[in-house]
Amino acid sequence: MSNRMRKVVFPVAGLGTRFLPATKAVAKEMLPVLDRPLIQYAVDEAVDAGADTLIFVTNRYKHAIADYFDKAYELESKLAEKGKEEMLAQVQGTLPHHVRAVFVTQPEALGLGHAVLCARPVVGNEPFGVILPDDLIVNDGRSALSQMADAAETWDAGVIAVEEVPNDQTHKYGIVATGEQMDERSARITHMVEKPRPEDAPSNLGVVGRYVLPARIFDLLEKTSPGSGGEIQLTDAIEDLLKQQSVLAYRFQGRRFDCGNKLGLVRATLHLALRDPELAPAVYEIAEGLR
Ligand code: G1P
């Protein structure tokens, strides 16, 4: 992989059952953390990493994400008429002009590996990123995916975000074993397994939803049989990829929130509210009042 990642895949076809009944009508990725939906944080991260093509792998019931990034003619002309420039900029700023959004349908929910494979015709033969918008990563400096794209270029390798997870939680993550340490944040992955029981886990380094992968992963995904949970797992294809080229586990700088569950979404919301100078004092006051 000599060239830099320009395309990023967002697998967003999930049903979001942990947030029912809200997700009866609202895509999970449209749930807000403060004033922005989860998908916006993910898109901003990809754009910060230099992406110019965003590929949303969605299902036929989810139009909300496409609508969100589309031009909102009526709203925009109303705001312009009333001179509400700041709001207009917000509405128009969901996707920068130089970035294009492509929507691909995943016809059946066959797993994350299958969702990524659905993006193949758009990605073609170049390295690409994957962001799972459930995992919201907050940081002050460059985005997690941007850090990873640098590492992928430097080491000519695939790169996967990891962080330590509690020993009794390994069954919720892809877990990696690592060998040679390349630099402060990157180590070569020697083995990778999807959602092992704690007694079977090779370590407690859990995969967070950010990947930079070479196009050859697609050939491997074509051959991947259903694994954990009866689904075609990205982890299993990456385990095969390890036989062909190096893939690094990358300890990103930033704080990750698992917004795929209620508590994670509450944590992320509080964290961002407390970083906002206008909201923070009132939020502290509310928290005090709850004690
Ligand atoms: C997916 C991946 C898993 C990874 C996790 C991170 O699982 O399959 O390897 O650790 O995302 O969020 P999911 O949470 O979609 O079941």
XYZ file of C-alpha atoms and ligand atoms in Angstrom:
307
model
C 0.000 0.000 0.000
C 2.011 2.944 -1.206
C -0.745 5.472 -1.858
C -2.743 7.268 0.781
C -6.242 6.299 1.754
C -8.857 8.519 0.053
C -12.004 6.475 0.463
C -13.754 5.585 3.693
C -16.504 3.019 4.168
C -19.250 3.453 6.769
C -21.187 0.245 7.438
C -24.542 1.655 8.526
C -27.021 -1.080 7.667
C -27.527 -2.270 11.272
C -30.971 -2.273 12.852
C -29.929 -0.557 16.071
C -32.044 -2.844 18.227
C -30.424 -1.553 21.447
C -32.137 1.761 20.874
C -35.645 0.546 20.140
C -38.205 2.036 19.994
C -36.345 5.186 18.789
C -34.721 3.186 15.986
C -38.112 2.113 14.643
C -38.064 5.389 12.738
C -34.583 6.875 13.282
C -31.387 5.266 12.022
C -29.059 4.528 14.941
C -26.362 6.652 13.265
C -28.725 9.633 13.352
C -28.990 9.619 17.152
C -27.530 12.918 18.359
C -24.676 13.532 20.728
C -25.496 17.117 21.670
C -26.468 18.769 18.381
C -24.888 16.443 15.855
C -25.799 12.915 14.804
C -23.233 10.145 15.328
C -22.664 9.870 11.586
C -21.515 13.503 11.440
C -18.696 12.846 13.915
C -17.635 9.844 11.827
C -17.719 11.842 8.585
C -15.730 14.705 10.110
C -13.117 12.207 11.218
C -12.834 10.737 7.714
C -12.581 14.179 6.128
C -9.891 15.154 8.635
C -8.011 12.033 7.518
C -8.038 13.326 3.926
C -10.927 11.291 2.521
C -12.683 12.638 -0.570
C -15.084 9.730 -1.130
C -17.377 8.438 1.574
C -19.167 5.160 0.982
C -22.212 4.451 3.098
C -23.250 0.815 3.124
C -26.862 1.006 4.056
C -30.056 -1.027 3.765
C -33.119 -0.235 1.746
C -35.043 1.077 4.750
C -32.534 3.715 5.717
C -32.979 6.903 3.775
C -32.337 9.248 6.666
C -28.563 9.227 6.228
C -28.787 10.066 2.521
C -31.349 12.782 3.299
C -29.111 14.239 5.980
C -26.171 14.726 3.606
C -28.351 15.884 0.737
C -29.016 19.537 -0.085
C -32.031 20.847 1.870
C -33.305 23.368 -0.714
C -36.363 24.630 1.115
C -34.688 24.979 4.486
C -31.627 26.628 2.959
C -33.606 29.232 1.014
C -35.716 30.028 4.102
C -32.611 30.523 6.238
C -30.964 32.619 3.500
C -34.098 34.778 3.157
C -34.124 35.464 6.885
C -30.402 36.205 6.944
C -29.648 33.344 9.347
C -26.126 32.920 8.028
C -24.751 30.877 10.905
C -27.541 28.314 10.712
C -27.235 28.192 6.952
C -23.545 27.386 7.277
C -24.392 24.575 9.686
C -26.955 23.081 7.329
C -24.615 23.348 4.342
C -21.558 22.189 6.250
C -22.511 18.547 6.823
C -20.353 17.536 3.853
C -17.543 19.714 2.436
C -17.815 20.557 -1.278
C -14.806 18.512 -2.354
C -16.173 15.335 -0.741
C -18.640 13.030 -2.450
C -20.993 10.599 -0.764
C -21.831 7.284 -2.406
C -24.583 4.997 -1.155
C -24.391 1.251 -1.573
C -27.055 -1.182 -0.448
C -26.282 -4.277 1.584
C -29.103 -6.531 0.418
C -28.947 -8.864 3.421
C -27.545 -8.384 6.932
C -24.778 -10.982 6.624
C -22.209 -9.318 8.877
C -19.580 -6.566 8.974
C -17.257 -8.387 6.563
C -20.072 -8.672 4.048
C -20.999 -4.997 4.479
C -17.412 -3.966 3.710
C -17.374 -6.275 0.672
C -20.473 -4.481 -0.672
C -18.299 -1.339 -1.019
C -15.830 -3.095 -3.355
C -17.146 -1.680 -6.647
C -16.687 1.874 -5.350
C -13.378 1.354 -3.545
C -11.695 -0.461 -6.443
C -8.024 -1.198 -6.127
C -6.781 1.204 -3.492
C -6.341 1.314 0.272
C -9.437 2.420 2.152
C -10.627 3.228 5.633
C -13.545 1.806 7.603
C -15.306 3.708 10.387
C -17.973 2.161 12.599
C -19.904 5.257 13.703
C -20.977 3.594 16.977
C -17.442 4.099 18.196
C -17.168 7.830 18.718
C -13.589 8.998 19.241
C -12.969 12.429 20.733
C -9.561 14.064 20.626
C -7.926 17.445 20.510
C -5.402 16.814 17.796
C -5.733 14.984 14.509
C -8.502 12.428 14.154
C -7.895 8.775 15.003
C -8.328 7.708 11.372
C -5.912 10.396 10.262
C -3.284 9.106 12.688
C -3.880 5.614 11.333
C -3.646 6.668 7.677
C -0.213 8.135 8.470
C 0.893 4.886 10.098
C -0.427 2.899 7.100
C 1.654 5.051 4.746
C 4.763 5.021 6.914
C 4.826 1.256 7.375
C 3.106 0.254 4.131
C 0.722 -1.841 6.187
C -2.891 -2.328 7.144
C -3.737 -0.565 10.417
C -6.407 -1.370 12.989
C -7.303 0.746 16.009
C -7.054 -1.013 19.362
C -7.363 -0.258 23.036
C -7.163 -2.323 26.182
C -10.546 -3.679 27.244
C -11.480 -5.284 30.575
C -10.533 -8.999 30.644
C -14.143 -10.054 31.115
C -15.311 -8.067 28.065
C -13.310 -9.789 25.305
C -16.478 -11.459 23.976
C -17.663 -8.031 22.762
C -14.641 -7.285 20.549
C -12.233 -8.496 17.947
C -9.112 -9.283 19.973
C -5.543 -9.103 18.639
C -2.230 -10.629 19.680
C 0.795 -8.505 18.780
C 4.485 -9.136 18.125
C 7.130 -6.698 16.939
C 6.669 -3.129 18.182
C 7.118 -0.745 15.222
C 6.927 2.530 17.124
C 5.342 3.971 20.248
C 1.784 3.348 19.016
C 2.033 0.530 16.463
C 2.784 -3.168 16.811
C 2.525 -5.956 14.263
C -0.542 -8.159 14.685
C 0.259 -11.867 14.835
C -3.225 -13.223 15.395
C -6.762 -11.903 15.498
C -9.989 -13.492 16.702
C -13.581 -12.254 16.805
C -15.312 -12.075 20.184
C -13.435 -14.793 22.090
C -14.470 -15.853 25.572
C -12.043 -14.439 28.160
C -10.410 -17.861 28.623
C -9.746 -18.109 24.863
C -8.627 -14.505 24.295
C -4.997 -14.091 23.175
C -4.779 -10.697 24.961
C -7.019 -7.907 26.155
C -6.310 -5.634 23.184
C -9.715 -4.984 21.657
C -10.431 -3.715 18.160
C -12.110 -0.322 18.016
C -14.156 0.483 14.907
C -11.425 2.054 12.733
C -9.483 0.251 10.030
C -7.159 1.150 7.141
C -7.073 -1.815 4.788
C -5.561 -2.775 1.449
C -7.900 -3.643 -1.448
C -6.731 -7.247 -1.367
C -8.924 -7.764 1.699
C -11.853 -7.997 -0.757
C -10.573 -11.233 -2.328
C -10.276 -12.682 1.165
C -13.740 -11.482 2.155
C -15.180 -13.221 -0.919
C -13.878 -16.489 0.533
C -14.694 -15.876 4.191
C -17.311 -18.229 5.608
C -19.679 -17.182 8.371
C -17.896 -17.092 11.736
C -18.812 -15.679 15.142
C -22.578 -15.164 15.438
C -23.091 -16.856 12.040
C -21.897 -13.650 10.320
C -19.189 -12.963 7.735
C -16.611 -11.309 9.946
C -14.094 -8.680 8.885
C -11.840 -10.021 11.638
C -11.632 -13.454 9.970
C -10.608 -11.946 6.624
C -7.949 -9.831 8.374
C -6.629 -12.951 10.122
C -6.121 -14.389 6.585
C -4.559 -11.149 5.383
C -1.863 -11.523 8.054
C -0.399 -14.393 5.997
C 0.151 -12.029 3.064
C 1.166 -8.696 4.549
C 1.712 -6.855 7.786
C -1.198 -5.370 9.667
C -0.552 -3.144 12.657
C -2.481 -2.707 15.872
C -2.548 1.029 16.519
C -3.101 2.624 19.921
C -4.687 5.864 18.802
C -4.550 9.136 20.694
C -8.091 9.999 21.747
C -10.944 8.829 23.908
C -13.418 6.318 22.561
C -17.077 6.066 23.531
C -19.145 3.021 22.634
C -22.313 4.749 21.480
C -23.826 1.416 20.477
C -25.383 1.227 23.939
C -27.306 3.653 26.130
C -24.664 4.213 28.776
C -21.995 4.900 26.164
C -24.219 7.473 24.487
C -24.881 9.180 27.828
C -21.136 9.206 28.611
C -20.269 10.698 25.235
C -22.956 13.352 25.613
C -21.736 14.344 29.079
C -18.123 14.349 27.984
C -18.798 16.670 25.044
C -21.112 18.883 27.096
C -18.384 19.326 29.706
C -15.897 20.289 26.968
C -18.258 23.021 25.810
C -17.601 26.216 27.808
C -21.186 27.401 27.308
C -22.758 24.189 28.577
C -20.260 22.968 31.153
C -21.242 25.138 34.187
C -24.944 24.253 33.858
C -24.177 20.564 33.349
C -22.048 20.502 36.515
C -24.903 22.169 38.349
C -27.361 19.554 37.108
C -24.999 16.735 38.137
C -24.597 18.301 41.604
C -28.359 18.467 41.949
C -28.642 14.764 41.230
C -26.286 13.705 44.020
C -17.371 -4.983 15.406
C -16.177 -5.874 15.052
C -15.318 -6.125 16.286
C -14.906 -4.794 16.900
C -16.153 -3.921 17.191
C -15.709 -2.517 17.631
O -18.230 -5.703 16.254
O -16.637 -7.089 14.499
O -14.174 -6.866 15.936
O -14.188 -5.010 18.101
O -16.970 -3.782 16.021
O -16.806 -1.715 17.906
P -19.733 -5.220 16.595
O -19.601 -4.287 17.757
O -20.251 -4.563 15.371
O -20.460 -6.475 16.942
